[in-house]
Coordinates of C-alpha atoms and ligand atoms in Angstrom, one line a residue:
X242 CA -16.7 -6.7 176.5
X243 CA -17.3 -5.3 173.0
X244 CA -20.2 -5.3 171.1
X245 CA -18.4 -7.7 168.6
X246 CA -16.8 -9.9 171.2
X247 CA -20.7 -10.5 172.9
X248 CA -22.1 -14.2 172.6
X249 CA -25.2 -14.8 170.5
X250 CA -27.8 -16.2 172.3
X251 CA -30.9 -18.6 170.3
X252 CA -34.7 -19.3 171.3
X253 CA -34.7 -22.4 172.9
X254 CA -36.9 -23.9 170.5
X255 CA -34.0 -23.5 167.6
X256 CA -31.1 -25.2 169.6
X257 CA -30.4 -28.8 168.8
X258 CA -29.4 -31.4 170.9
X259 CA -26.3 -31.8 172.0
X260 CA -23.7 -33.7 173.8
X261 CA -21.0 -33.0 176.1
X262 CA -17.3 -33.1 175.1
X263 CA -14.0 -32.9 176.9
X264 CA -12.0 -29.6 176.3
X265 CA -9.4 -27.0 177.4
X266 CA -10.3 -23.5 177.5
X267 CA -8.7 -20.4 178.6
X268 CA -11.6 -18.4 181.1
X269 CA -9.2 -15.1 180.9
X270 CA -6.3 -13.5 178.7
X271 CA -4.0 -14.3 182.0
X272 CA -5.1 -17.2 183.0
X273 CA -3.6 -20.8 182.1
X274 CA -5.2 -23.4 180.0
X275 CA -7.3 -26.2 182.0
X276 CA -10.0 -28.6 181.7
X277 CA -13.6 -27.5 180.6
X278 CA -16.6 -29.6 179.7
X279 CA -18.1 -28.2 176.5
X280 CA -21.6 -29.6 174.5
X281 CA -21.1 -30.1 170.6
X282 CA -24.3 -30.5 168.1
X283 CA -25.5 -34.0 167.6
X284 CA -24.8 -34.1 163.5
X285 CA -27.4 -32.6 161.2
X286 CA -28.2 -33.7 157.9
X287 CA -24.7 -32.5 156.3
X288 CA -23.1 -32.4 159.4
X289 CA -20.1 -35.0 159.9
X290 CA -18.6 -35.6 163.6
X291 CA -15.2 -35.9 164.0
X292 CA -13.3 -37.7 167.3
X293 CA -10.1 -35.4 167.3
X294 CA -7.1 -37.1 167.1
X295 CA -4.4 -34.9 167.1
X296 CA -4.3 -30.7 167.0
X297 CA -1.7 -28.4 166.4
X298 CA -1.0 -25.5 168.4
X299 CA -1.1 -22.4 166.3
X300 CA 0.4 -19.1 167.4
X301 CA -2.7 -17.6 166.3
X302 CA -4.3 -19.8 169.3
X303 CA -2.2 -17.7 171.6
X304 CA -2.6 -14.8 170.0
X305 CA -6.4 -15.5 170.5
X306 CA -6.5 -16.8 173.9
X307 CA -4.2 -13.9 175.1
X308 CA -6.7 -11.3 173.3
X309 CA -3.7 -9.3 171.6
X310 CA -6.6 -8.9 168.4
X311 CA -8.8 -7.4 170.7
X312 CA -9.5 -4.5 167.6
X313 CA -10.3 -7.1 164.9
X314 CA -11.0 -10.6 166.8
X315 CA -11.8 -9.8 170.2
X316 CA -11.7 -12.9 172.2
X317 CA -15.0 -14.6 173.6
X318 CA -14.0 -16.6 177.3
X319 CA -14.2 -19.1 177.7
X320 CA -12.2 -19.5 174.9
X321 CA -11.4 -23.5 173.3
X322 CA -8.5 -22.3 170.8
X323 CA -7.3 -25.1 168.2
X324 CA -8.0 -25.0 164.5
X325 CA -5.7 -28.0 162.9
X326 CA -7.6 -31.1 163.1
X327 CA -7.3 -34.7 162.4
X328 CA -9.6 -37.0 163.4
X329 CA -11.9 -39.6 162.9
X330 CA -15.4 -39.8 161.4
X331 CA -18.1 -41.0 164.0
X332 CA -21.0 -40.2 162.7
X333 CA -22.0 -39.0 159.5
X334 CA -25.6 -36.7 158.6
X335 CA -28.4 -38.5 156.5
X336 CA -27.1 -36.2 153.5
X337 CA -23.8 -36.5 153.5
X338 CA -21.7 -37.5 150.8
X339 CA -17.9 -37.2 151.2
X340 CA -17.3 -39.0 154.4
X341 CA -18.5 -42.5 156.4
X342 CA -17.6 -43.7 159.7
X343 CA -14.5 -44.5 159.9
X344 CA -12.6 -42.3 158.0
X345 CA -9.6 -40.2 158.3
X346 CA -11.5 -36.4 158.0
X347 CA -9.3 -33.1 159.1
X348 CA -10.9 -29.6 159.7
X349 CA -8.9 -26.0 159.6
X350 CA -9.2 -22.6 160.1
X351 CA -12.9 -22.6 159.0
X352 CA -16.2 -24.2 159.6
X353 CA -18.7 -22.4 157.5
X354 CA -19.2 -19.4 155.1
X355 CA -21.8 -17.7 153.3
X356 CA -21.9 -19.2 150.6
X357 CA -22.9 -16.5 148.3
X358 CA -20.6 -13.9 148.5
X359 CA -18.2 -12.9 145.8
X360 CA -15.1 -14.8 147.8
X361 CA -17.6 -17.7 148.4
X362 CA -18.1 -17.8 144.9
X363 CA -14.4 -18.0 144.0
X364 CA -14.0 -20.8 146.6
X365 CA -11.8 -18.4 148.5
X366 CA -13.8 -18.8 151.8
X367 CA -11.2 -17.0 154.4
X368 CA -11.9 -13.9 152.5
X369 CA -15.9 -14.5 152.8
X370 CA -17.9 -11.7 154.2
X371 CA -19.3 -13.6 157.0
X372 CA -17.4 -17.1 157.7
X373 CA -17.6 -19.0 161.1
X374 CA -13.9 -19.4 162.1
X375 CA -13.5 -22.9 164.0
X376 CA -13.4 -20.8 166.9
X377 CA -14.3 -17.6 168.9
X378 CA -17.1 -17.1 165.4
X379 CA -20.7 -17.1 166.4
X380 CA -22.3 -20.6 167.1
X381 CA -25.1 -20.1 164.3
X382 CA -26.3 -24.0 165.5
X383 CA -26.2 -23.5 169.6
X384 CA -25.4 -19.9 170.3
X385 CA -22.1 -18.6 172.0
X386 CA -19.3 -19.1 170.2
X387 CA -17.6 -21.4 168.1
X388 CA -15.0 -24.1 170.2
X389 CA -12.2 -25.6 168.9
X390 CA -9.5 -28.3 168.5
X391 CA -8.1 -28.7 172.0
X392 CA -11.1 -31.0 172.4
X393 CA -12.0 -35.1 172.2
X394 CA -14.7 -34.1 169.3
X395 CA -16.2 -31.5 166.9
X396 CA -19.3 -31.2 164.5
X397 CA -18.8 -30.0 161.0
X398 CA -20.9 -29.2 157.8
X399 CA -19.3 -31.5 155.6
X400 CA -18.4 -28.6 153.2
X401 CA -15.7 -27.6 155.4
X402 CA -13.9 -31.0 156.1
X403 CA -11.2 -32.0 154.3
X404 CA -9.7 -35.8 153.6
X405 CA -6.9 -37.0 154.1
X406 CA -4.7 -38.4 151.9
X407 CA -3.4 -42.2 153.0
X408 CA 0.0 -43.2 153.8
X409 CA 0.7 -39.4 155.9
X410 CA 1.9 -39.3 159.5
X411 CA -1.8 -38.1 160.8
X412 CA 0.0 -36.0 163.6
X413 CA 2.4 -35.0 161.5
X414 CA -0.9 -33.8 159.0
X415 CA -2.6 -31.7 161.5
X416 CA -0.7 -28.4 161.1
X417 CA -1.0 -28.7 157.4
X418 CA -4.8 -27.4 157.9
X419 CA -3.4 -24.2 159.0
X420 CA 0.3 -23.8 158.8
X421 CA 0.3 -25.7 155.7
X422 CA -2.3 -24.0 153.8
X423 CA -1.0 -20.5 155.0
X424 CA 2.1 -20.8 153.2
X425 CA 0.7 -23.1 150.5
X426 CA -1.4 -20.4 149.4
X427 CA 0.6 -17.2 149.2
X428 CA 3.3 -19.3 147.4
X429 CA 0.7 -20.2 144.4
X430 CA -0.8 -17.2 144.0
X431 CA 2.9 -14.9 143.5
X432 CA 3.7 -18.2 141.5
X433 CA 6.7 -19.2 143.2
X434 CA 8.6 -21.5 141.5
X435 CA 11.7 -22.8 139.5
X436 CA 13.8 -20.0 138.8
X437 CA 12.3 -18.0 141.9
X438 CA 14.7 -16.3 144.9
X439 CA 12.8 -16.5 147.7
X440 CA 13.0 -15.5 151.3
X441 CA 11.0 -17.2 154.4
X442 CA 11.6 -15.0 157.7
X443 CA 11.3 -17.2 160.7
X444 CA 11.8 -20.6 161.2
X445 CA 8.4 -21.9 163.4
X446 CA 5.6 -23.2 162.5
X447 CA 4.3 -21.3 159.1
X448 CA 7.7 -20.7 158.3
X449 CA 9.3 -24.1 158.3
X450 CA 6.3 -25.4 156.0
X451 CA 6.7 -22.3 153.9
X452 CA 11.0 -23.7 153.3
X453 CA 8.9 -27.1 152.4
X454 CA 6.9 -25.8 150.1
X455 CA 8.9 -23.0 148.5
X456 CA 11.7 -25.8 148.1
X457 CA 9.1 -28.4 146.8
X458 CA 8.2 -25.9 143.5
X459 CA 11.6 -26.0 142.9
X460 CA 12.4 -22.4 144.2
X461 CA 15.7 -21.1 145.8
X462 CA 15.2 -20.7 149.5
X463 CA 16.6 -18.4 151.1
X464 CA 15.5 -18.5 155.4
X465 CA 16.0 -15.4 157.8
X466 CA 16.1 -16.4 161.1
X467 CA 16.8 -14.7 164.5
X468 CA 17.6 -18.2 165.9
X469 CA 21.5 -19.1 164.7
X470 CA 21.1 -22.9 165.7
X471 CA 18.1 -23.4 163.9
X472 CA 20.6 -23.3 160.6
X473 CA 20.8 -26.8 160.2
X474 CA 17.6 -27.7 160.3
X475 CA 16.5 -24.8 157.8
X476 CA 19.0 -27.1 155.6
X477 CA 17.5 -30.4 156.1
X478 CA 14.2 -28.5 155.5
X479 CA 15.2 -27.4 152.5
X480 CA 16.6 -23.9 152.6
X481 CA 19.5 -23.5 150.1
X482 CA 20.7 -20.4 152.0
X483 CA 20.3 -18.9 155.7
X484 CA 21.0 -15.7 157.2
X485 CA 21.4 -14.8 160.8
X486 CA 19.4 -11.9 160.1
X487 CA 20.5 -9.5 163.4
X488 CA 24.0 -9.8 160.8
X489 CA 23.7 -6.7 158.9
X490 CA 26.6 -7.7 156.7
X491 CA 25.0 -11.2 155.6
X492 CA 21.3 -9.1 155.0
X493 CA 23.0 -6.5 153.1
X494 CA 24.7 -9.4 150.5
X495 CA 20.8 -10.3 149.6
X496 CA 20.0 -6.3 148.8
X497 CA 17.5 -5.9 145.9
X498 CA 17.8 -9.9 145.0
X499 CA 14.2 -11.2 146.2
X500 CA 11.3 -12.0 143.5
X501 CA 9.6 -12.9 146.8
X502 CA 9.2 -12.9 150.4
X503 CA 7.1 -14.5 153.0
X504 CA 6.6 -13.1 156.3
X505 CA 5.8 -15.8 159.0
X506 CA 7.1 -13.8 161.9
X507 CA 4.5 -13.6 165.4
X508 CA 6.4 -10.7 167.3
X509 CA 7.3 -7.0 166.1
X510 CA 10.3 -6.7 163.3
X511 CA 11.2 -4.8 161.1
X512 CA 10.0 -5.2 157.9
X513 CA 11.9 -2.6 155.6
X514 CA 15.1 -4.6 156.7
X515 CA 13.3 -7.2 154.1
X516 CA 11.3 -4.6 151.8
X517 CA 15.5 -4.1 150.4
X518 CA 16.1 -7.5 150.0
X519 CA 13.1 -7.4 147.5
X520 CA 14.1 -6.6 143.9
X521 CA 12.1 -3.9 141.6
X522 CA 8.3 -5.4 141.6
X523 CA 9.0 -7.6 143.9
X524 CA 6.4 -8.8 146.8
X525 CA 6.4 -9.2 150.7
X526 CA 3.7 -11.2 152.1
X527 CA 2.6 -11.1 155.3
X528 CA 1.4 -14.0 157.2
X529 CA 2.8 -13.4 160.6
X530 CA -0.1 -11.2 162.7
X531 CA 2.0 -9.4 165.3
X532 CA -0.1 -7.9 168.0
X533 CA 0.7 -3.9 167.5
X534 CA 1.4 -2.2 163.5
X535 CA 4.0 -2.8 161.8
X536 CA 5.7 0.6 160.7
X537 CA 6.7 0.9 157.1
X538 CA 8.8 3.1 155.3
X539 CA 7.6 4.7 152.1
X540 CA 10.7 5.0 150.3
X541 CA 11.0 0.8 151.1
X542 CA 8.3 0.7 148.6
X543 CA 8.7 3.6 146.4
X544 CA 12.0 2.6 145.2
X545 CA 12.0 -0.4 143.1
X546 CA 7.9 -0.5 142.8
X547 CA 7.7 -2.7 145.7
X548 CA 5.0 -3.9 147.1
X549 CA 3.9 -5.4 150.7
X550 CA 0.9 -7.5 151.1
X551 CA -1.1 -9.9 153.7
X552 CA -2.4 -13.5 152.6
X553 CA -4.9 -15.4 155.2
X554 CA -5.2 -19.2 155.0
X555 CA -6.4 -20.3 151.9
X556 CA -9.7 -21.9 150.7
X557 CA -11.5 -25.3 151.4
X558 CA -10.7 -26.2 147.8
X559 CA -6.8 -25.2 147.6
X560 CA -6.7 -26.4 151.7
X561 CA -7.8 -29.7 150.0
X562 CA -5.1 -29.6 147.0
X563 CA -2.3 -28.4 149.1
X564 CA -3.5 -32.0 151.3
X565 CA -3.6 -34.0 148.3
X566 CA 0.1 -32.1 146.9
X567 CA 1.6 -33.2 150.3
X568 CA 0.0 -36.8 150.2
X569 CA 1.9 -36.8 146.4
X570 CA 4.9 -35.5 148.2
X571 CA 5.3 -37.1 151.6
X572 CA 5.3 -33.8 152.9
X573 CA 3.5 -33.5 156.3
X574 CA 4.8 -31.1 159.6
X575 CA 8.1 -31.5 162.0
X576 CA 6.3 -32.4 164.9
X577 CA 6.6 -32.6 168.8
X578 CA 3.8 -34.2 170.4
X579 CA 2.8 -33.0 173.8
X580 CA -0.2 -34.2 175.9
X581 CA -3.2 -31.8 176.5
X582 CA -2.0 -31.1 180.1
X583 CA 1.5 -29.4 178.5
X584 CA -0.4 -27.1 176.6
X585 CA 1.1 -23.8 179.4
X586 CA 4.2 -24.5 178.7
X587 CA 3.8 -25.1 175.0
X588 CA 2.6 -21.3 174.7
X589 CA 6.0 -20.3 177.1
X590 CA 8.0 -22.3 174.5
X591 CA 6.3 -20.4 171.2
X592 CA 6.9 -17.1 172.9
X593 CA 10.9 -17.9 173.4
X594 CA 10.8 -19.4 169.1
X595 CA 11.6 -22.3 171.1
X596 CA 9.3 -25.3 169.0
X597 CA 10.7 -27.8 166.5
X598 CA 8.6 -26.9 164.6
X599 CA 5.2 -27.3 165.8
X600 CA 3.3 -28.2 168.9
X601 CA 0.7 -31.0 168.0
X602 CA -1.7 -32.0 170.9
X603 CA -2.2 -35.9 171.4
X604 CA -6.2 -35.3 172.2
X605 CA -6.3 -39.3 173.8
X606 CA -4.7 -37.7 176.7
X607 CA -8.4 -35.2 177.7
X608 CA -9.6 -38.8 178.6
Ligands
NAP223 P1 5.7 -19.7 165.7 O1 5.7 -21.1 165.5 O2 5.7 -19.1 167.1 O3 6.8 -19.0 164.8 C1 7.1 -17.7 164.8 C2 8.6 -17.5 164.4 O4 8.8 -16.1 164.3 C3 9.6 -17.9 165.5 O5 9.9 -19.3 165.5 C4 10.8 -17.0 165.2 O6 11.6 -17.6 164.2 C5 10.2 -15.8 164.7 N1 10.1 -14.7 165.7 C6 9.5 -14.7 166.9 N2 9.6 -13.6 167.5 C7 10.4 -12.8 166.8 C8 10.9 -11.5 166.9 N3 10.7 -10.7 168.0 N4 11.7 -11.0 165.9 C9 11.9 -11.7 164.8 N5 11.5 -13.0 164.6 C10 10.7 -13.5 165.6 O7 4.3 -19.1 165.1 P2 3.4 -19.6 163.9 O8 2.4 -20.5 164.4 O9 4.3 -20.0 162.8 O10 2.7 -18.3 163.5 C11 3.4 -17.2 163.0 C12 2.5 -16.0 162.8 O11 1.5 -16.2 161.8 C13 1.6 -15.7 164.0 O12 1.5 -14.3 164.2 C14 0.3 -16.3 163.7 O13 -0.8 -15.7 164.3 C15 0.2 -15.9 162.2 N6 -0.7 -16.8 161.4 C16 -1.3 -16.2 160.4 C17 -2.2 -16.9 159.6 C18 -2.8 -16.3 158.4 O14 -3.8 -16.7 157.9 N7 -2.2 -15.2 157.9 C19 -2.4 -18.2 159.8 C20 -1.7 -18.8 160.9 C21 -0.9 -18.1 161.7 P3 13.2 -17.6 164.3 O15 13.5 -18.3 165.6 O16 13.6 -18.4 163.1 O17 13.6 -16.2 164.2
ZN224 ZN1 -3.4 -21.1 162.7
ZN225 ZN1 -19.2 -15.7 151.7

């Protein structure tokens, strides 16, 4: 184990009490998913906890569990993946103001920051200095590590929980707190829009928000899949256009025509095939984290001034608008429900691009 990847432990004095949860946990990078008892916090003053409702299943979660970040995330077992929440308030802290029992709360990517760093300043948490990811961060309240989703409940500071707006599908709401807001984001900030060409390589979970989205500012779409019958669907999802992108003679119509591109892709590709599609000044994102590099050409990026770039989630304060623009829109996650127990062959299923078009885990099934 690495020096990063070592649990913190606390004096016994400091740890607060606690209560046990149901969970699933991965105890290896090969082994399979399967029941785990874990303890949460019992709620401080601003803390709020949450019985999960519904999770999604991230690729990043297998990407975590299977430890292919071992150089900039290594992996913690036992290891609770999950990081888009829904749920209901239980219990709220004597200082809490946002949230009472009974209310629908949801919780992403992040569960604290530092609060004082320039990104913490900016309300761009994910780019903090030292944030607490849901899971595999340092537990600064009971040592270890952070635990997350694929569990019956979680304590948060109520800083880091979101609402929900009413009238949205709640399992259909869950991957907006991470596949939502990872497209969401990068979308605002190259200020995608009406009168924008934009590209959106693979059709999963990021992706198929990123068509929603792109679509909903009035962009035209354009989707890249390596999936032919997913074309239909990219459609209904809102793609104007969609290339089979092993079809060199469809990529090469789109040469040098792209304000724009998002890259939502979990597996190596290559990315100068869509570094030409972008025109002079144009901008590939990165959202996809593929386990090795990614080798890029220089004269992809030399002609035409092009640049390539990475974007990670987005903030608690644009997670909450992005929630509050879907609650406006109607817009919420294609969905397939699976109980906790079909969470092995979920994974199988994400590494064959086989989801429509994201896993969400119906949490009553740990009891
Ligand atoms: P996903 O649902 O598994 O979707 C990935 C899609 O990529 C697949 O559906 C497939 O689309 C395409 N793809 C897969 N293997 C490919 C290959 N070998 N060549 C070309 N295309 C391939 O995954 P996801 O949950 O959307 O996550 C996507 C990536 O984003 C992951 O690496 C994840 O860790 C990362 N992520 C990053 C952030 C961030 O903050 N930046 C946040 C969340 C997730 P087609 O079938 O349409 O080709
Ligand atoms: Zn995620
Ligand atoms: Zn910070």
């Amino acid at each position: 184990m690495s020096e990063a990847a070592k649990p913190a432990t606390l004096p016994e004095t400091q740890v607060p009490k606690t209560f046990p949860a149901r969970a699933y946990a991965a105890a290896s990078p090969t082994a399979d998913l399967g029941p785990i008892a874990i303890r949460r916090r019992e709620p401080g003053p601003q803390d709020v906890q949450i019985e999960i409702l519904y999770c999604g299943v991230c690729h990043s979660d297998l990407h975590q569990v299977r430890n292919e970040w071992q150089n900039a995330l290594p992996t913690v077992y036992p290891c609770v993946p999950g990081h888009e929440i829904v749920g209901r308030v239980l219990k709220t802290g004597s200082s809490v103001k946002k949230f009472k029992p009974g209310d629908i709360a949801a919780v992403g990517c992040m569960v604290d920051s530092c609060r004082t760093c320039a990104g913490c300043s900016d309300g761009l948490e994910q780019y903090c200095d030292n944030f607490t990811l849901t899971y595999n961060s340092e537990d600064k309240h009971l040592g270890g590590v952070t635990y997350g989703g694929y569990s019956e409940s979680i304590v948060v500071d109520e800083s880091f929980v979101l609402r929900v707006p009413d009238g949205l599908d709640l399992a259909g709401t869950a991957p907006l707190l991470c596949a939502g807001i990872t497209t969401y984001s990068p979308l605002k900030h190259w200020n995608v829009g009406k009168g924008s060409k934009v590209g959106v390589v693979g059709l999963g979970g990021l992706g198929h928000m990123g068509v929603k989205f792109a679509h909903a500012f009035g962009a035209h779409v354009v989707l890249f899949t390596t999936t032919p019958n997913k074309t239909a669907d990219a459609r209904r999802l809102g793609a104007d256009e969609v290339v089979i992108s092993k079809n060199e003679a469809e990529m090469q119509k789109h040469l040098a025509s792209f304000d724009f591109i998002l890259d939502a892709v979990s597996a190596q590709h290559d990315v100068n095939a869509y570094l030409g599609l972008l025109k002079r000044d144009g901008t590939l994102t990165l959202v996809g984290a593929p386990e090795k590099p990614l080798p890029v050409a220089a004269f992809s990026l030399i002609s035409k001034r092009r640049q390539l770039a990475g974007s990670a989630i987005g903030g608690i304060r644009e997670t909450q608008e992005m929630l509050d623009f879907c609650g406006r829109h109607g817009i919420t996650s294609d969905i397939e429900l699976i109980k906790m127990d079909q969470i092995n062959q979920a994974y199988d299923r994400l590494l064959r691009s086989d989801v429509k078009y994201r896993f969400v885990i119906d949490t009553a099934s740990l009891k």
